[in-house]
């Protein structure tokens, strides 16, 4: 048994190291990911991850929490300052759980929630029961969709108001905002007005854009009328995989009461420490980091256009976020583009684009790809590197060059970008495998 255990152990360690080697030599463009700082990674490897601290910091039901309390309270203080929120809770262990907490506080099973449909950029955690979405399947909410303006890739508030009136009798309890395909700020003020007409709450899911909001480049949902803002802490906010919720004072006690005991027992304290560090980095560096992200996203879109690809929404400057949406259907399906680019060491994902809604394209092979530049920006890349990346993508997708050949060039290109930027320490390389012996 000892021998067999060792064989498994070696295979697992080998795969971990191979993964690190791959990311050290690839171009990471998945819009929902990022690389945290070495300090965040140190927090993840710390003893915090072996402890419990049930309850809100300062009101714990566990012993041994002195330093854990201190770190979590500092994180709460940072979150309140950065998001200008009266209340913050760092306990949700993911963005989905943060949403579930909001649903639990703001609505009862059977209540109606208005949210974006998934092909319009909505997230599965906002989804209805028949899609196996969290809101419908787990909390029992009846989810109806916003009318969507394809022309501007945004929520059509007036259209939604008219439809809700026409459907008379539908009384939403929650208006959900935020998305996974998220190019332009959402009309929070207009939706908050509509919500007020129904006495409903507004939740803003900032999973993708939390870092951009922290840096002040996207929008300020709580200032614009959202009651609760949920988020993941590992997308444009480059912390560990975790979640967070901030809100107005009104919902503070209820959110606290739902985070523990109903939704968590332990809340991943090593990740909480990582979030606190990421928030300190956000305070210090995100003014600069997020402006570089948006500049790079626009530069990449323009360069892709030059290279013969079709990034969408040129008329509106392509994007105001970290994402670019590209129609690749003239060349191949989104699935093939994703696979061939991955072979070339360019990691991004296929995505539904607006025309797929009308074409009823199979979601497994949509017409587009989604690109996020937050991670390459963190590696220190700027507009001239965006041009090189656009060229690599075009050689695979437009010119059909051999992916294996490009793979070698991509690895060579990556050699100059090995450190994390916008962090207090970056001695350890971004994707270095840290061995604790
Ligand atoms: C990624 C994402 C989530 C889920 O976050 P996890 O932290 O993975 O649970 C929720 N909402 C939106 C809009 C997302 O894009």
Tab-separated table of C-alpha atoms and ligand atoms in Angstrom:
chain	number	residue	atom	x	y	z
A	1	UNK	CA	0.000	0.000	0.000
A	2	UNK	CA	2.875	2.305	0.824
A	3	UNK	CA	4.323	1.745	-2.656
A	4	UNK	CA	1.010	2.364	-4.368
A	5	UNK	CA	0.444	5.534	-2.362
A	6	UNK	CA	3.847	6.785	-3.397
A	7	UNK	CA	3.081	6.141	-7.062
A	8	UNK	CA	-0.079	8.218	-6.826
A	9	UNK	CA	1.750	10.907	-4.877
A	10	UNK	CA	4.427	11.198	-7.549
A	11	UNK	CA	1.910	11.398	-10.349
A	12	UNK	CA	0.004	14.164	-8.551
A	13	UNK	CA	3.158	16.186	-7.847
A	14	UNK	CA	4.297	15.731	-11.436
A	15	UNK	CA	0.967	17.046	-12.797
A	16	UNK	CA	1.111	20.071	-10.497
A	17	UNK	CA	4.570	20.974	-11.722
A	18	UNK	CA	3.591	20.432	-15.378
A	19	UNK	CA	0.705	22.823	-14.896
A	20	UNK	CA	3.100	25.468	-13.608
A	21	UNK	CA	5.432	24.894	-16.565
A	22	UNK	CA	2.527	25.322	-18.967
A	23	UNK	CA	1.434	28.631	-17.433
A	24	UNK	CA	5.008	29.880	-17.285
A	25	UNK	CA	5.173	29.574	-21.063
A	26	UNK	CA	1.613	30.396	-22.142
A	27	UNK	CA	-0.402	33.568	-22.730
A	28	UNK	CA	-3.225	33.541	-20.133
A	29	UNK	CA	-6.309	35.316	-21.508
A	30	UNK	CA	-9.232	33.719	-19.652
A	31	UNK	CA	-11.356	36.670	-18.512
A	32	UNK	CA	-12.282	35.177	-15.109
A	33	UNK	CA	-8.759	34.393	-13.909
A	34	UNK	CA	-5.711	36.218	-12.638
A	35	UNK	CA	-2.367	35.607	-11.006
A	36	UNK	CA	-2.132	36.766	-7.396
A	37	UNK	CA	0.979	38.269	-5.812
A	38	UNK	CA	3.571	36.130	-4.006
A	39	UNK	CA	2.245	37.576	-0.708
A	40	UNK	CA	-1.246	36.268	-1.480
A	41	UNK	CA	0.226	32.880	-2.347
A	42	UNK	CA	2.121	32.875	0.952
A	43	UNK	CA	-1.174	33.530	2.781
A	44	UNK	CA	-2.712	30.573	0.928
A	45	UNK	CA	0.045	28.298	2.192
A	46	UNK	CA	-0.215	29.628	5.780
A	47	UNK	CA	-1.613	27.887	8.860
A	48	UNK	CA	-4.787	30.019	8.600
A	49	UNK	CA	-5.994	27.337	6.186
A	50	UNK	CA	-5.958	24.742	8.956
A	51	UNK	CA	-8.160	26.653	11.436
A	52	UNK	CA	-11.765	27.484	12.149
A	53	UNK	CA	-13.146	30.872	13.167
A	54	UNK	CA	-16.936	30.567	13.177
A	55	UNK	CA	-18.841	33.829	13.391
A	56	UNK	CA	-18.116	37.405	12.310
A	57	UNK	CA	-14.615	38.638	13.274
A	58	UNK	CA	-14.712	39.978	16.822
A	59	UNK	CA	-17.795	37.859	17.599
A	60	UNK	CA	-16.253	34.394	17.222
A	61	UNK	CA	-17.354	31.115	18.664
A	62	UNK	CA	-13.884	29.574	18.469
A	63	UNK	CA	-10.618	29.747	20.380
A	64	UNK	CA	-7.225	30.567	18.883
A	65	UNK	CA	-8.525	33.340	16.640
A	66	UNK	CA	-6.567	36.322	17.849
A	67	UNK	CA	-4.485	36.865	14.683
A	68	UNK	CA	-7.177	35.553	12.401
A	69	UNK	CA	-9.532	38.199	13.840
A	70	UNK	CA	-6.970	40.887	13.325
A	71	UNK	CA	-6.412	39.974	9.668
A	72	UNK	CA	-10.102	39.575	8.874
A	73	UNK	CA	-11.017	42.877	10.543
A	74	UNK	CA	-8.288	44.644	8.565
A	75	UNK	CA	-9.735	43.069	5.412
A	76	UNK	CA	-13.229	44.267	6.338
A	77	UNK	CA	-11.909	47.780	6.977
A	78	UNK	CA	-10.114	47.810	3.604
A	79	UNK	CA	-13.188	46.503	1.755
A	80	UNK	CA	-15.404	49.202	3.289
A	81	UNK	CA	-12.968	51.943	2.278
A	82	UNK	CA	-12.279	50.659	-1.214
A	83	UNK	CA	-15.920	50.031	-2.149
A	84	UNK	CA	-17.244	52.958	-0.052
A	85	UNK	CA	-19.569	50.531	1.715
A	86	UNK	CA	-20.994	50.746	5.248
A	87	UNK	CA	-20.765	46.956	5.574
A	88	UNK	CA	-18.437	44.233	4.296
A	89	UNK	CA	-18.332	40.488	4.885
A	90	UNK	CA	-15.294	38.496	3.725
A	91	UNK	CA	-16.735	35.111	4.608
A	92	UNK	CA	-18.420	33.918	1.378
A	93	UNK	CA	-16.101	31.233	0.033
A	94	UNK	CA	-16.960	32.073	-3.586
A	95	UNK	CA	-18.925	34.435	-5.776
A	96	UNK	CA	-21.738	31.902	-6.136
A	97	UNK	CA	-22.071	31.579	-2.361
A	98	UNK	CA	-22.088	35.393	-2.045
A	99	UNK	CA	-25.006	35.465	-4.506
A	100	UNK	CA	-26.783	32.729	-2.592
A	101	UNK	CA	-26.426	34.804	0.585
A	102	UNK	CA	-28.006	37.801	-1.183
A	103	UNK	CA	-30.880	35.664	-2.523
A	104	UNK	CA	-31.476	34.242	0.938
A	105	UNK	CA	-31.668	37.668	2.596
A	106	UNK	CA	-33.595	39.522	-0.118
A	107	UNK	CA	-36.152	36.991	-1.348
A	108	UNK	CA	-38.102	33.891	-0.447
A	109	UNK	CA	-38.570	30.766	-2.585
A	110	UNK	CA	-41.158	31.484	-5.267
A	111	UNK	CA	-40.265	35.190	-5.473
A	112	UNK	CA	-39.324	36.723	-8.796
A	113	UNK	CA	-35.817	37.902	-9.716
A	114	UNK	CA	-34.972	39.811	-12.885
A	115	UNK	CA	-31.531	38.912	-14.298
A	116	UNK	CA	-29.632	38.747	-17.576
A	117	UNK	CA	-30.122	35.615	-19.649
A	118	UNK	CA	-26.956	33.560	-20.017
A	119	UNK	CA	-26.536	34.207	-23.774
A	120	UNK	CA	-26.680	37.927	-22.880
A	121	UNK	CA	-23.748	37.535	-20.477
A	122	UNK	CA	-25.599	36.405	-17.335
A	123	UNK	CA	-23.979	33.879	-14.995
A	124	UNK	CA	-25.326	30.427	-14.221
A	125	UNK	CA	-25.686	31.453	-10.558
A	126	UNK	CA	-28.373	33.958	-11.727
A	127	UNK	CA	-30.100	31.235	-13.728
A	128	UNK	CA	-33.562	29.750	-13.581
A	129	UNK	CA	-34.447	26.251	-12.517
A	130	UNK	CA	-34.820	24.799	-16.015
A	131	UNK	CA	-31.187	25.806	-16.715
A	132	UNK	CA	-30.057	24.324	-13.423
A	133	UNK	CA	-29.127	27.837	-12.279
A	134	UNK	CA	-28.379	28.548	-8.623
A	135	UNK	CA	-31.158	31.134	-8.188
A	136	UNK	CA	-33.831	28.761	-9.484
A	137	UNK	CA	-32.493	25.356	-8.534
A	138	UNK	CA	-31.133	26.139	-5.070
A	139	UNK	CA	-33.081	29.155	-3.774
A	140	UNK	CA	-36.295	28.422	-5.735
A	141	UNK	CA	-36.495	31.872	-7.306
A	142	UNK	CA	-38.551	32.432	-10.411
A	143	UNK	CA	-36.082	34.141	-12.743
A	144	UNK	CA	-37.308	36.370	-15.565
A	145	UNK	CA	-34.887	37.983	-17.992
A	146	UNK	CA	-34.144	41.596	-18.815
A	147	UNK	CA	-34.878	42.827	-22.316
A	148	UNK	CA	-31.484	43.124	-23.975
A	149	UNK	CA	-30.181	45.753	-26.387
A	150	UNK	CA	-27.882	43.890	-28.786
A	151	UNK	CA	-26.864	47.093	-30.481
A	152	UNK	CA	-25.224	48.396	-27.304
A	153	UNK	CA	-24.656	45.082	-25.563
A	154	UNK	CA	-26.506	46.278	-22.496
A	155	UNK	CA	-29.714	46.007	-20.499
A	156	UNK	CA	-32.789	47.623	-22.087
A	157	UNK	CA	-34.406	49.162	-19.000
A	158	UNK	CA	-37.430	50.698	-20.747
A	159	UNK	CA	-38.129	47.490	-22.632
A	160	UNK	CA	-37.913	45.550	-19.373
A	161	UNK	CA	-40.262	48.010	-17.643
A	162	UNK	CA	-42.816	47.671	-20.458
A	163	UNK	CA	-42.665	43.884	-20.424
A	164	UNK	CA	-43.074	43.714	-16.650
A	165	UNK	CA	-46.115	46.036	-16.933
A	166	UNK	CA	-47.557	43.935	-19.736
A	167	UNK	CA	-47.090	40.788	-17.688
A	168	UNK	CA	-48.986	42.624	-14.861
A	169	UNK	CA	-48.959	40.726	-11.618
A	170	UNK	CA	-45.231	39.953	-11.804
A	171	UNK	CA	-43.729	41.605	-8.738
A	172	UNK	CA	-39.944	41.198	-8.716
A	173	UNK	CA	-38.166	41.161	-5.366
A	174	UNK	CA	-34.618	41.370	-6.756
A	175	UNK	CA	-33.149	43.111	-9.789
A	176	UNK	CA	-29.795	41.460	-10.455
A	177	UNK	CA	-27.064	43.330	-12.290
A	178	UNK	CA	-23.580	42.318	-13.344
A	179	UNK	CA	-22.468	39.674	-15.834
A	180	UNK	CA	-19.808	37.259	-16.987
A	181	UNK	CA	-19.588	38.802	-20.428
A	182	UNK	CA	-19.346	42.398	-19.370
A	183	UNK	CA	-18.095	45.040	-21.775
A	184	UNK	CA	-19.896	48.203	-20.655
A	185	UNK	CA	-21.140	49.512	-17.275
A	186	UNK	CA	-24.715	48.557	-16.456
A	187	UNK	CA	-27.441	51.204	-16.034
A	188	UNK	CA	-27.544	50.882	-12.234
A	189	UNK	CA	-29.404	54.173	-11.599
A	190	UNK	CA	-32.174	53.388	-14.088
A	191	UNK	CA	-32.573	49.853	-12.789
A	192	UNK	CA	-32.615	51.137	-9.184
A	193	UNK	CA	-35.499	53.467	-10.169
A	194	UNK	CA	-37.382	50.588	-11.718
A	195	UNK	CA	-36.715	48.439	-8.649
A	196	UNK	CA	-38.052	51.215	-6.412
A	197	UNK	CA	-41.350	51.092	-8.336
A	198	UNK	CA	-41.689	47.471	-7.203
A	199	UNK	CA	-40.179	47.933	-3.741
A	200	UNK	CA	-37.468	45.491	-4.874
A	201	UNK	CA	-33.750	45.376	-4.031
A	202	UNK	CA	-30.853	45.766	-6.422
A	203	UNK	CA	-27.953	43.331	-6.277
A	204	UNK	CA	-24.847	44.016	-8.353
A	205	UNK	CA	-22.702	40.975	-9.078
A	206	UNK	CA	-19.196	42.396	-9.479
A	207	UNK	CA	-17.467	39.003	-9.846
A	208	UNK	CA	-15.719	40.085	-13.036
A	209	UNK	CA	-15.293	43.781	-12.421
A	210	UNK	CA	-14.550	44.056	-8.674
A	211	UNK	CA	-10.935	45.058	-9.357
A	212	UNK	CA	-12.002	47.630	-11.949
A	213	UNK	CA	-14.488	49.090	-9.463
A	214	UNK	CA	-11.784	49.175	-6.782
A	215	UNK	CA	-9.543	51.103	-9.189
A	216	UNK	CA	-12.356	53.521	-10.056
A	217	UNK	CA	-12.496	52.859	-13.789
A	218	UNK	CA	-15.815	51.078	-14.332
A	219	UNK	CA	-18.703	52.203	-12.155
A	220	UNK	CA	-19.523	52.594	-8.435
A	221	UNK	CA	-22.586	50.376	-7.969
A	222	UNK	CA	-23.386	51.257	-4.341
A	223	UNK	CA	-23.151	55.004	-5.073
A	224	UNK	CA	-25.411	54.465	-8.091
A	225	UNK	CA	-28.177	52.746	-6.131
A	226	UNK	CA	-27.318	49.068	-5.636
A	227	UNK	CA	-28.208	47.713	-2.181
A	228	UNK	CA	-25.838	44.760	-2.162
A	229	UNK	CA	-22.722	44.036	-4.194
A	230	UNK	CA	-21.407	40.491	-4.409
A	231	UNK	CA	-18.117	39.483	-5.961
A	232	UNK	CA	-15.433	36.918	-6.578
A	233	UNK	CA	-12.012	37.999	-5.360
A	234	UNK	CA	-9.881	36.400	-8.081
A	235	UNK	CA	-10.842	37.901	-11.434
A	236	UNK	CA	-9.939	41.579	-11.989
A	237	UNK	CA	-9.423	41.730	-8.215
A	238	UNK	CA	-6.287	39.588	-8.194
A	239	UNK	CA	-6.690	37.792	-4.882
A	240	UNK	CA	-7.186	34.126	-4.026
A	241	UNK	CA	-10.281	32.170	-5.119
A	242	UNK	CA	-12.911	33.397	-2.671
A	243	UNK	CA	-15.976	35.652	-2.457
A	244	UNK	CA	-17.111	38.808	-0.703
A	245	UNK	CA	-20.208	40.894	-0.158
A	246	UNK	CA	-20.543	44.585	0.631
A	247	UNK	CA	-23.809	46.415	1.275
A	248	UNK	CA	-25.673	49.341	2.714
A	249	UNK	CA	-26.199	49.334	6.485
A	250	UNK	CA	-29.770	48.101	6.027
A	251	UNK	CA	-28.794	44.535	5.166
A	252	UNK	CA	-25.689	44.192	7.358
A	253	UNK	CA	-27.183	42.177	10.212
A	254	UNK	CA	-29.180	39.888	7.923
A	255	UNK	CA	-26.182	39.160	5.715
A	256	UNK	CA	-24.076	38.386	8.778
A	257	UNK	CA	-26.737	36.032	10.087
A	258	UNK	CA	-26.976	34.155	6.806
A	259	UNK	CA	-23.213	33.794	6.248
A	260	UNK	CA	-22.989	31.777	9.489
A	261	UNK	CA	-24.456	29.389	10.413
A	262	UNK	CA	-26.657	28.715	7.349
A	263	UNK	CA	-24.073	29.046	4.556
A	264	UNK	CA	-20.682	28.333	6.124
A	265	UNK	CA	-19.034	26.568	8.949
A	266	UNK	CA	-15.407	27.302	8.080
A	267	UNK	CA	-14.875	30.139	5.658
A	268	UNK	CA	-11.366	29.345	4.317
A	269	UNK	CA	-9.277	31.606	6.507
A	270	UNK	CA	-6.137	31.327	4.380
A	271	UNK	CA	-8.170	32.774	1.512
A	272	UNK	CA	-9.524	35.523	3.786
A	273	UNK	CA	-5.929	36.514	4.568
A	274	UNK	CA	-5.185	36.485	0.830
A	275	UNK	CA	-8.206	38.698	0.150
A	276	UNK	CA	-7.045	41.170	2.805
A	277	UNK	CA	-3.613	41.350	1.142
A	278	UNK	CA	-5.183	41.740	-2.299
A	279	UNK	CA	-7.309	44.630	-0.972
A	280	UNK	CA	-4.222	46.370	0.423
A	281	UNK	CA	-2.610	45.954	-3.009
A	282	UNK	CA	-5.770	47.317	-4.615
A	283	UNK	CA	-5.618	50.401	-2.392
A	284	UNK	CA	-1.990	50.988	-3.324
A	285	UNK	CA	-1.811	49.972	-6.973
A	286	UNK	CA	-5.185	49.571	-8.686
A	287	UNK	CA	-5.578	53.182	-9.731
A	288	UNK	CA	-2.697	52.440	-12.089
A	289	UNK	CA	-3.364	48.728	-12.728
A	290	UNK	CA	-7.001	49.114	-13.809
A	291	UNK	CA	-6.259	52.002	-16.170
A	292	UNK	CA	-3.608	49.818	-17.791
A	293	UNK	CA	-6.144	46.972	-18.094
A	294	UNK	CA	-8.769	49.023	-19.927
A	295	UNK	CA	-6.140	50.608	-22.168
A	296	UNK	CA	-4.801	47.149	-23.037
A	297	UNK	CA	-8.287	45.763	-23.736
A	298	UNK	CA	-8.975	48.566	-26.194
A	299	UNK	CA	-5.500	48.200	-27.726
A	300	UNK	CA	-5.934	44.441	-28.157
A	301	UNK	CA	-9.338	44.905	-29.806
A	302	UNK	CA	-7.955	47.508	-32.220
A	303	UNK	CA	-4.973	45.269	-33.037
A	304	UNK	CA	-7.228	42.244	-33.637
A	305	UNK	CA	-9.264	44.387	-36.018
A	306	UNK	CA	-6.059	45.370	-37.876
A	307	UNK	CA	-5.151	41.695	-38.116
A	308	UNK	CA	-8.415	40.884	-39.900
A	309	UNK	CA	-10.422	39.559	-36.953
A	310	UNK	CA	-13.832	40.884	-35.884
A	311	UNK	CA	-13.852	42.265	-32.350
A	312	UNK	CA	-17.391	43.426	-31.569
A	313	UNK	CA	-18.695	46.907	-30.628
A	314	UNK	CA	-16.100	48.964	-32.475
A	315	UNK	CA	-18.643	51.799	-32.543
A	316	UNK	CA	-18.527	52.004	-28.749
A	317	UNK	CA	-14.744	51.703	-28.420
A	318	UNK	CA	-15.025	47.879	-28.215
A	319	UNK	CA	-15.027	47.723	-24.410
A	320	UNK	CA	-14.817	49.651	-21.138
A	321	UNK	CA	-13.698	46.607	-19.136
A	322	UNK	CA	-10.982	43.946	-19.200
A	323	UNK	CA	-12.859	41.927	-21.828
A	324	UNK	CA	-12.984	41.808	-25.596
A	325	UNK	CA	-15.589	39.778	-27.471
A	326	UNK	CA	-14.608	38.532	-30.929
A	327	UNK	CA	-16.701	36.958	-33.681
A	328	UNK	CA	-14.550	34.206	-35.238
A	329	UNK	CA	-17.306	32.526	-37.271
A	330	UNK	CA	-15.902	33.702	-40.620
A	331	UNK	CA	-12.885	31.457	-39.957
A	332	UNK	CA	-14.003	28.638	-37.691
A	333	UNK	CA	-16.293	27.912	-34.756
A	334	UNK	CA	-15.516	29.204	-31.272
A	335	UNK	CA	-14.743	25.652	-30.160
A	336	UNK	CA	-12.052	25.102	-32.806
A	337	UNK	CA	-10.585	28.540	-32.167
A	338	UNK	CA	-10.305	27.748	-28.452
A	339	UNK	CA	-8.697	24.344	-29.091
A	340	UNK	CA	-6.205	25.507	-31.708
A	341	UNK	CA	-5.212	28.545	-29.671
A	342	UNK	CA	-4.680	26.342	-26.627
A	343	UNK	CA	-2.326	24.151	-28.689
A	344	UNK	CA	-0.426	27.320	-29.487
A	345	UNK	CA	-0.228	28.176	-25.764
A	346	UNK	CA	-2.846	30.923	-25.935
A	347	UNK	CA	-5.477	30.201	-23.282
A	348	UNK	CA	-8.913	31.768	-23.688
A	349	UNK	CA	-12.467	30.532	-24.019
A	350	UNK	CA	-15.190	30.143	-26.617
A	351	UNK	CA	-18.254	32.280	-25.976
A	352	UNK	CA	-21.762	32.907	-27.206
A	353	UNK	CA	-22.088	36.262	-28.932
A	354	UNK	CA	-25.327	38.186	-29.531
A	355	UNK	CA	-26.016	36.754	-32.994
A	356	UNK	CA	-25.966	33.227	-31.521
A	357	UNK	CA	-29.209	34.056	-29.722
A	358	UNK	CA	-31.009	34.462	-33.045
A	359	UNK	CA	-29.100	31.707	-34.833
A	360	UNK	CA	-29.811	29.373	-31.882
A	361	UNK	CA	-26.217	28.159	-32.136
A	362	UNK	CA	-25.258	25.170	-30.016
A	363	UNK	CA	-23.607	26.675	-26.916
A	364	UNK	CA	-20.842	24.082	-27.227
A	365	UNK	CA	-19.702	25.641	-30.479
A	366	UNK	CA	-20.600	29.322	-30.338
A	367	UNK	CA	-19.557	31.986	-32.855
A	368	UNK	CA	-17.183	33.869	-30.620
A	369	UNK	CA	-14.306	33.929	-28.205
A	370	UNK	CA	-14.002	36.008	-25.018
A	371	UNK	CA	-10.628	37.489	-24.139
A	372	UNK	CA	-9.559	39.064	-20.834
A	373	UNK	CA	-6.362	41.108	-20.529
A	374	UNK	CA	-6.229	41.491	-16.710
A	375	UNK	CA	-3.650	38.716	-16.219
A	376	UNK	CA	-1.260	39.701	-19.019
A	377	UNK	CA	-1.496	43.298	-17.797
A	378	UNK	CA	-0.480	42.100	-14.342
A	379	UNK	CA	2.552	40.451	-15.950
A	380	UNK	CA	3.646	43.902	-17.078
A	381	UNK	CA	2.423	43.877	-20.674
A	382	UNK	CA	1.261	47.026	-22.442
A	383	UNK	CA	-0.208	48.093	-25.813
A	384	UNK	CA	2.794	46.943	-27.876
A	385	UNK	CA	2.534	43.441	-26.371
A	386	UNK	CA	-1.207	43.516	-27.192
A	387	UNK	CA	-0.199	43.891	-30.836
A	388	UNK	CA	2.038	40.845	-30.597
A	389	UNK	CA	-0.728	38.825	-28.966
A	390	UNK	CA	-3.198	39.893	-31.671
A	391	UNK	CA	-0.680	38.740	-34.267
A	392	UNK	CA	-0.324	35.309	-32.633
A	393	UNK	CA	-4.112	34.921	-32.476
A	394	UNK	CA	-4.499	35.952	-36.087
A	395	UNK	CA	-1.824	33.522	-37.252
A	396	UNK	CA	-3.788	30.683	-35.665
A	397	UNK	CA	-7.346	31.760	-36.442
A	398	UNK	CA	-7.110	33.782	-39.672
A	399	UNK	CA	-4.082	32.262	-41.371
A	400	UNK	CA	-4.396	28.750	-40.022
A	401	UNK	CA	-0.679	28.425	-39.270
A	402	UNK	CA	0.625	25.358	-37.458
A	403	UNK	CA	-0.180	25.688	-33.751
A	404	UNK	CA	2.913	23.733	-32.691
A	405	UNK	CA	5.239	26.183	-34.399
A	406	UNK	CA	3.463	29.117	-32.787
A	407	UNK	CA	3.609	27.357	-29.410
A	408	UNK	CA	7.407	27.667	-29.443
A	409	UNK	CA	7.255	31.350	-30.347
A	410	UNK	CA	4.700	32.011	-27.616
A	411	UNK	CA	6.987	30.409	-25.015
A	412	UNK	CA	9.854	32.585	-26.258
A	413	UNK	CA	7.663	35.720	-26.079
A	414	UNK	CA	6.629	34.907	-22.503
A	415	UNK	CA	10.241	34.786	-21.250
A	416	UNK	CA	10.262	38.555	-20.748
A	417	UNK	CA	7.153	38.590	-18.540
A	418	UNK	CA	7.699	36.457	-15.489
A	419	UNK	CA	6.923	38.760	-12.562
A	420	UNK	CA	3.693	40.031	-11.048
A	421	UNK	CA	3.280	43.808	-11.187
A	422	UNK	CA	1.077	46.057	-9.050
A	423	UNK	CA	2.056	44.248	-5.827
A	424	UNK	CA	4.260	45.007	-2.814
A	425	UNK	CA	6.615	42.111	-3.461
A	426	UNK	CA	7.452	40.219	-6.623
A	427	UNK	CA	10.682	38.406	-5.964
A	428	UNK	CA	9.063	35.018	-6.599
A	429	UNK	CA	8.116	34.534	-10.247
A	430	UNK	CA	4.413	34.665	-11.117
A	431	UNK	CA	3.946	30.940	-11.856
A	432	UNK	CA	6.818	29.513	-9.848
A	433	UNK	CA	5.899	26.253	-8.122
A	434	UNK	CA	6.594	26.833	-4.436
A	435	UNK	CA	7.752	23.660	-2.777
A	436	UNK	CA	7.305	23.327	0.981
A	437	UNK	CA	9.378	20.418	2.164
B	1	LIG	C1	-17.396	34.044	-12.048
B	1	LIG	C2	-18.743	34.548	-11.724
B	1	LIG	C3	-19.397	34.133	-10.563
B	1	LIG	C4	-18.933	32.957	-9.763
B	1	LIG	O1	-17.902	33.163	-8.989
B	1	LIG	P1	-17.185	31.974	-8.205
B	1	LIG	O2	-16.276	32.762	-7.335
B	1	LIG	O3	-16.535	31.136	-9.220
B	1	LIG	O4	-18.221	31.231	-7.435
B	1	LIG	C5	-20.580	34.753	-10.215
B	1	LIG	N1	-21.112	35.698	-10.984
B	1	LIG	C6	-20.534	36.108	-12.131
B	1	LIG	C7	-21.183	37.174	-12.943
B	1	LIG	C8	-19.341	35.526	-12.546
B	1	LIG	O5	-18.794	35.874	-13.702
